[in-house]
Amino acid sequence: MAAFLQWRRFVFFDKETVKDPSENGKNFQLPVGIAACDSGRGHIVLGDILKMLKSCLRLIWFLTRSLQLSSFQAYKLRVTHLYQLKQHNILVSVGQDEPGINPLVKVWNLDKKDSGSPLCTRIFPAIPGNKPTEVSCLSVHENLNFMAIGFTDGSVVLTKGDITRDRHSKTLSLNEGNCPITGLAFRQAGKVTHLFVATLEKVQCYTLSVKEYPCIELDTHGCALRCSALTDPSQDSQFIVAGDDCVYLYQPDERGPCFAFDGHKLLTHWHRGYLLLLTHNNKSPSKSDYGSRQTSPSEKHILTIYDLDNKFIAYSAAFDDVIDVLAEWGSFYVLTRDRTLYMLQEKDTQTKLEMLFKKNLFVMAINLAKSQHLDNDGLSEIFRQYGDHLYVKGDHDGAIQQYIRTIGKLEPSYVIRKFLDAQRIHNLTAYLQALHRQSLANADHTTLLLNCYTKLKDSSKLEEFIKSNESEVHFDVEIAIKVLRQAGYHSHAVFLAERHMHHEWYLKIQLEDLKNYQEALRYIGRLPFDQAESNMKRYGKILMHHVPESSTILLKRLCTDYHPNKDSTDRDSLDRPAENKANPEEFIPVFANNPRELRAFLEHMIEVDPFSPEGVYDTLLELRLQDWAHEQDPGKKKVLQEAALSLLRSDNTVFDKALVLCQMHNFKEGVLYLYEKGKLYQQIMHYHMQNEEYGKVVEACKRYGDSEVCLWEQALGYFARKEENCKAYISEVLQHIDENNLMPPLLVVQTLAHNSTASLSVIKDYLINKLERETQQIEEDERKIRQYREETAHLRTEIQELKTCAKIFQKTKCSMCNSPLELPSVHFLCGHSFHQHCLESFAESEAECPTCTPENRKVMDMLRAQDQKRDLHDHFHRQLKCSNDGFSVIADYFGRGVFNKLTLITDPPGGKSGAGNLEAEFNRDLLINTKRNV
């Protein structure tokens, strides 16, 4: 009783008297003389014992939700039991058609009609053996394969098979005893079927899925009639037995929990998690009057609705002489003997929760919400209110536990603001930890949590947080690294960065905070190629300043054939055999203050890879030239000079850069080599001129004068400007100019006129030789003029003879096939004769001699070219005279080849006779004269 009194009472149901809509709001009246009732399939089933007039008709009534009553005749004497199946529209009834003890079981199919009434599919007598006895209780399995009937003499009759047909079922007796059967219930668990049997003295369970139906006695005390029920599957389908002192729950093989609900029990029902008990305060009757329902008209029955899961009383009220309590249409209906029908409507979940909130019963509200399957949003709101309540009471530890349960629904800032006080930092830490465990923390939450750890100086918690398994990491690692670094927890920050492969942060902390340069370099050597390359570009200068030798070694690896060290941070990179090589030219700036290491690096690169980038060779050349320039030892200087020249000869340097470097360091051999390599012969001579190396100037002219003849002219001008006595060099230059006719004599004289030391004797021999050759040339030209005039006169005589005299053809052989001529034949004035068929076969035109045609065409082409160039010359002079930029006009004509020399072939082909085509000879003479005049 004490346990019962500790349960809180609530009014979670609204009591309402059912009104009759057809009677203007009057109370609905039930049929008179109700003896049995049940509910299901959308209606309430009622059975009466009223004697109608002088006939004995026993009706079964159906009450619909709209309070419409209908009935049909079921028995002649009385209806004692009704059982409405929930999954089938089947009704099973027990009653009597004849006086005496002769109960009949009838099975009704409510979906089928027979003369307006439900179809009765089966009728059989309910008598165990041959002994007439009253039926005490009835139960039907929802699969329609089992039906159990209990009797007052302690017998249980089991019908197995299709209960709707006689042909497919058989009946047998299970129990024989003297104590009346007070309760029956079927329990289905998978393929196993059990039958619970309750009497006044004991509780038993039969296993129907096993042959011989073994029986287990579960308890030695029972219950009164209608004081047992079966819970729903959510409660594991337990069998409820309500005694006067306690309510017991049974499994098929044992007794379960019990509840000390005191009071004499009249009725027990179970519906949707609620246990309904109808009691009165009198002590339980004797076993002999187990089924007695005789009560005084003023006796009050107490209906109590229990929530066994949440341990509270959902409703309790007194009613006058209750017949039964039924559950249908989502409500409970209480039937009383005064024909009144009451409805108990359950309040909605939100209303119930608000009632609990007002009483600060948050734990009970949470349990209720869970049992009502409230969604997560609803539960979160309850947790929030509970947390607020505990926070106001000062129970911060309890409040934070409730707030943790709101994570994912409640905005974290709502909770964080409440616990920012330093005295509650441990509560805030717990909340932030839970937020991270559920992967719902953002960067600010991670920052705040790490700050909490650092302020609490809780190193153990901090290490536990950051050293959790990688699969359990629920925070932004980069933010954590930043906060730990800012707070001075460098070792923790380094651990996080290394574990989660935040290479940049790891190196930044090692180099900038811990100054652990060697460890940073070791770490870079373990990275994959791309990351190692990028980090060496970023931190190479710092590492080279502090650990130059190790840094140089790593860069050599990186630029040749890089493979991460065996303890690589990236295991996948070890499986990739691809060759990785960085561009060494990109790492030259890293050695800005380490020339010795730079030299070693570059020399290693050109040794390993002769095809290294040009920048590598250029930089190494600069270093070697610097060493050459600063070296004082002649022997070492010679070695450095050869080393520098070897780089220049490798053809891997950039010409312009190499030339600038050689000029900057006054490296004469390199400058001259590059000038010669680039065919800059004038620069070679100018270089010697600047250094006043007269012999080298003449030597350069001799060596390169054939490629650039202007060198001799420049050399003459150079020596002419010198005031020193350079007669020997001038004479040598003049001799070469004279031999190759490189300059007009007048220009030579004008050039030497600027030298005050150069006398006439210097150019005396030159001028004499020049004049002699000119004289010889004049005499030769005059001789040719006379010859050409004689030839021209002879040609004119021949032309005149051809025009005025007859030409005799005396050729006897064909000039084409060299066979004797036969008629018809063709003769030309040039002296060639041909068979007509030879001429037609080989000549392009019958009007021209096939033998002389090629030579004649050359001459004609030359004449046409002369005519065209004559026109071009006139046009050229007009353009040059009218143009503002004469140089551009000349350049344009040079590009078109106007000033190209005309080459003439004046000698006739070998084997030709002196007699030729007259016109061809004449034209040839004209061309020769034209060439001579030009």
Tab-separated table of C-alpha atoms in Angstrom, residues 100-269:
chain	number	residue	atom	x	y	z
A	100	GLY	CA	-31.151	-25.550	-17.743
A	101	ILE	CA	-27.383	-25.570	-17.982
A	102	ASN	CA	-26.813	-25.931	-21.657
A	103	PRO	CA	-24.539	-23.102	-22.908
A	104	LEU	CA	-24.128	-22.703	-26.654
A	105	VAL	CA	-21.179	-21.125	-28.459
A	106	LYS	CA	-21.994	-19.239	-31.636
A	107	VAL	CA	-19.520	-17.744	-34.093
A	108	TRP	CA	-20.787	-14.753	-36.086
A	109	ASN	CA	-19.330	-13.361	-39.285
A	110	LEU	CA	-20.283	-9.703	-39.110
A	111	ASP	CA	-19.243	-9.060	-42.715
A	112	LYS	CA	-21.886	-11.453	-44.049
A	113	LYS	CA	-25.633	-11.215	-43.614
A	114	ASP	CA	-28.336	-13.815	-43.289
A	115	SER	CA	-31.836	-12.355	-43.519
A	116	GLY	CA	-30.527	-9.013	-42.301
A	117	SER	CA	-28.623	-10.485	-39.371
A	118	PRO	CA	-24.933	-11.455	-39.169
A	119	LEU	CA	-24.194	-14.893	-40.528
A	120	CYS	CA	-23.740	-17.550	-37.863
A	121	THR	CA	-20.983	-19.758	-39.186
A	122	ARG	CA	-20.820	-22.250	-36.303
A	123	ILE	CA	-22.817	-23.441	-33.304
A	124	PHE	CA	-21.686	-26.002	-30.767
A	125	PRO	CA	-22.475	-26.765	-27.115
A	126	ALA	CA	-19.986	-25.620	-24.499
A	127	ILE	CA	-20.007	-28.534	-22.066
A	128	PRO	CA	-16.826	-30.200	-20.771
A	129	GLY	CA	-17.450	-33.913	-21.048
A	130	ASN	CA	-20.949	-34.882	-20.055
A	131	LYS	CA	-21.207	-32.672	-16.994
A	132	PRO	CA	-23.463	-29.662	-17.371
A	133	THR	CA	-21.653	-26.581	-16.008
A	134	GLU	CA	-21.674	-22.824	-16.478
A	135	VAL	CA	-19.222	-20.967	-18.663
A	136	SER	CA	-17.104	-18.543	-16.612
A	137	CYS	CA	-14.811	-16.940	-19.217
A	138	LEU	CA	-13.962	-16.963	-22.914
A	139	SER	CA	-10.878	-16.145	-25.030
A	140	VAL	CA	-10.162	-16.431	-28.766
A	141	HIS	CA	-6.803	-16.267	-30.526
A	142	GLU	CA	-6.566	-13.572	-33.195
A	143	ASN	CA	-5.390	-16.120	-35.783
A	144	LEU	CA	-8.784	-17.934	-35.455
A	145	ASN	CA	-7.014	-21.221	-34.722
A	146	PHE	CA	-7.575	-21.394	-30.983
A	147	MET	CA	-10.532	-20.749	-28.688
A	148	ALA	CA	-10.529	-21.428	-24.939
A	149	ILE	CA	-13.628	-21.660	-22.736
A	150	GLY	CA	-13.372	-21.702	-18.945
A	151	PHE	CA	-15.992	-23.232	-16.717
A	152	THR	CA	-17.019	-22.857	-13.121
A	153	ASP	CA	-16.011	-26.444	-12.327
A	154	GLY	CA	-12.364	-25.693	-13.175
A	155	SER	CA	-12.435	-27.162	-16.669
A	156	VAL	CA	-10.911	-25.529	-19.757
A	157	VAL	CA	-12.084	-26.589	-23.191
A	158	LEU	CA	-9.703	-25.786	-26.059
A	159	THR	CA	-10.894	-25.687	-29.645
A	160	LYS	CA	-8.042	-26.064	-32.094
A	161	GLY	CA	-8.348	-25.433	-35.803
A	162	ASP	CA	-10.591	-23.087	-37.711
A	163	ILE	CA	-12.991	-21.886	-35.031
A	164	THR	CA	-15.465	-20.666	-37.640
A	165	ARG	CA	-16.130	-24.189	-38.947
A	166	ASP	CA	-16.984	-27.474	-37.305
A	167	ARG	CA	-15.320	-29.579	-39.954
A	168	HIS	CA	-11.792	-28.168	-39.518
A	169	SER	CA	-11.531	-28.033	-35.738
A	170	LYS	CA	-11.317	-30.339	-32.798
A	171	THR	CA	-12.141	-29.860	-29.137
A	172	LEU	CA	-10.241	-31.158	-26.099
A	173	SER	CA	-10.169	-30.539	-22.365
A	174	LEU	CA	-7.004	-29.043	-20.861
A	175	ASN	CA	-7.667	-28.564	-17.188
A	176	GLU	CA	-9.650	-30.448	-14.633
A	177	GLY	CA	-10.079	-29.098	-11.155
A	178	ASN	CA	-12.556	-27.850	-8.604
A	179	CYS	CA	-11.674	-24.157	-8.603
A	180	PRO	CA	-13.561	-21.998	-11.120
A	181	ILE	CA	-11.698	-20.565	-14.079
A	182	THR	CA	-11.525	-16.781	-13.730
A	183	GLY	CA	-9.333	-15.712	-16.625
A	184	LEU	CA	-7.968	-16.892	-19.985
A	185	ALA	CA	-5.532	-15.236	-22.401
A	186	PHE	CA	-3.548	-16.288	-25.484
A	187	ARG	CA	0.050	-15.109	-25.953
A	188	GLN	CA	1.828	-15.349	-29.304
A	189	ALA	CA	5.631	-14.979	-29.401
A	190	GLY	CA	6.984	-15.833	-32.806
A	191	LYS	CA	5.773	-19.315	-33.606
A	192	VAL	CA	5.164	-20.230	-29.953
A	193	THR	CA	1.631	-19.992	-28.583
A	194	HIS	CA	0.852	-19.935	-24.872
A	195	LEU	CA	-2.417	-20.031	-22.988
A	196	PHE	CA	-2.585	-18.376	-19.555
A	197	VAL	CA	-5.187	-19.803	-17.203
A	198	ALA	CA	-6.171	-18.086	-13.943
A	199	THR	CA	-8.357	-19.512	-11.187
A	200	LEU	CA	-9.139	-18.357	-7.706
A	201	GLU	CA	-6.197	-20.321	-6.361
A	202	LYS	CA	-3.464	-20.453	-8.978
A	203	VAL	CA	-2.044	-19.223	-12.308
A	204	GLN	CA	-0.950	-21.653	-15.011
A	205	CYS	CA	0.528	-21.481	-18.506
A	206	TYR	CA	0.085	-24.036	-21.304
A	207	THR	CA	2.407	-24.247	-24.293
A	208	LEU	CA	0.104	-24.986	-27.231
A	209	SER	CA	2.820	-25.210	-29.885
A	210	VAL	CA	4.201	-28.371	-28.254
A	211	LYS	CA	2.471	-31.717	-28.300
A	212	GLU	CA	0.741	-32.809	-25.120
A	213	TYR	CA	0.482	-29.100	-24.166
A	214	PRO	CA	2.853	-28.987	-21.182
A	215	CYS	CA	1.654	-26.893	-18.273
A	216	ILE	CA	3.651	-24.714	-15.868
A	217	GLU	CA	2.163	-23.495	-12.593
A	218	LEU	CA	3.272	-19.907	-12.233
A	219	ASP	CA	1.748	-19.028	-8.853
A	220	THR	CA	-0.369	-20.473	-6.031
A	221	HIS	CA	-2.833	-17.650	-5.771
A	222	GLY	CA	-5.218	-16.424	-8.412
A	223	CYS	CA	-7.792	-13.710	-8.902
A	224	ALA	CA	-11.513	-13.100	-9.096
A	225	LEU	CA	-13.541	-13.203	-12.289
A	226	ARG	CA	-12.653	-10.508	-14.861
A	227	CYS	CA	-9.570	-9.534	-12.830
A	228	SER	CA	-6.971	-10.665	-15.356
A	229	ALA	CA	-5.757	-9.253	-18.676
A	230	LEU	CA	-2.922	-9.466	-21.204
A	231	THR	CA	-0.584	-6.533	-21.862
A	232	ASP	CA	0.308	-5.403	-25.367
A	233	PRO	CA	3.597	-6.414	-27.080
A	234	SER	CA	5.292	-3.219	-25.850
A	235	GLN	CA	5.106	-4.784	-22.380
A	236	ASP	CA	6.213	-8.186	-23.687
A	237	SER	CA	2.618	-9.525	-23.635
A	238	GLN	CA	2.630	-10.283	-19.926
A	239	PHE	CA	-0.338	-11.806	-18.137
A	240	ILE	CA	-1.811	-9.496	-15.480
A	241	VAL	CA	-3.468	-10.982	-12.400
A	242	ALA	CA	-5.057	-8.461	-10.038
A	243	GLY	CA	-5.380	-9.737	-6.477
A	244	ASP	CA	-6.772	-7.775	-3.594
A	245	ASP	CA	-3.313	-6.964	-2.256
A	246	CYS	CA	-1.109	-6.814	-5.337
A	247	VAL	CA	-1.146	-6.857	-9.090
A	248	TYR	CA	1.163	-9.477	-10.574
A	249	LEU	CA	2.652	-9.759	-14.049
A	250	TYR	CA	3.625	-13.141	-15.466
A	251	GLN	CA	5.831	-14.409	-18.247
A	252	PRO	CA	5.140	-17.890	-19.723
A	253	ASP	CA	7.813	-19.405	-17.492
A	254	GLU	CA	7.992	-17.167	-14.422
A	255	ARG	CA	6.397	-14.433	-12.419
A	256	GLY	CA	7.464	-10.918	-13.193
A	257	PRO	CA	7.133	-7.691	-11.215
A	258	CYS	CA	4.262	-6.935	-8.866
A	259	PHE	CA	2.598	-3.721	-7.770
A	260	ALA	CA	1.039	-3.143	-4.360
A	261	PHE	CA	-2.329	-1.804	-5.473
A	262	ASP	CA	-4.640	-2.485	-2.527
A	263	GLY	CA	-8.398	-2.804	-2.663
A	264	HIS	CA	-10.946	-5.375	-3.716
A	265	LYS	CA	-10.648	-5.721	-7.482
A	266	LEU	CA	-13.797	-5.973	-9.578
A	267	LEU	CA	-12.427	-5.465	-13.067
A	268	THR	CA	-9.040	-5.381	-14.814
A	269	HIS	CA	-8.269	-4.118	-18.325
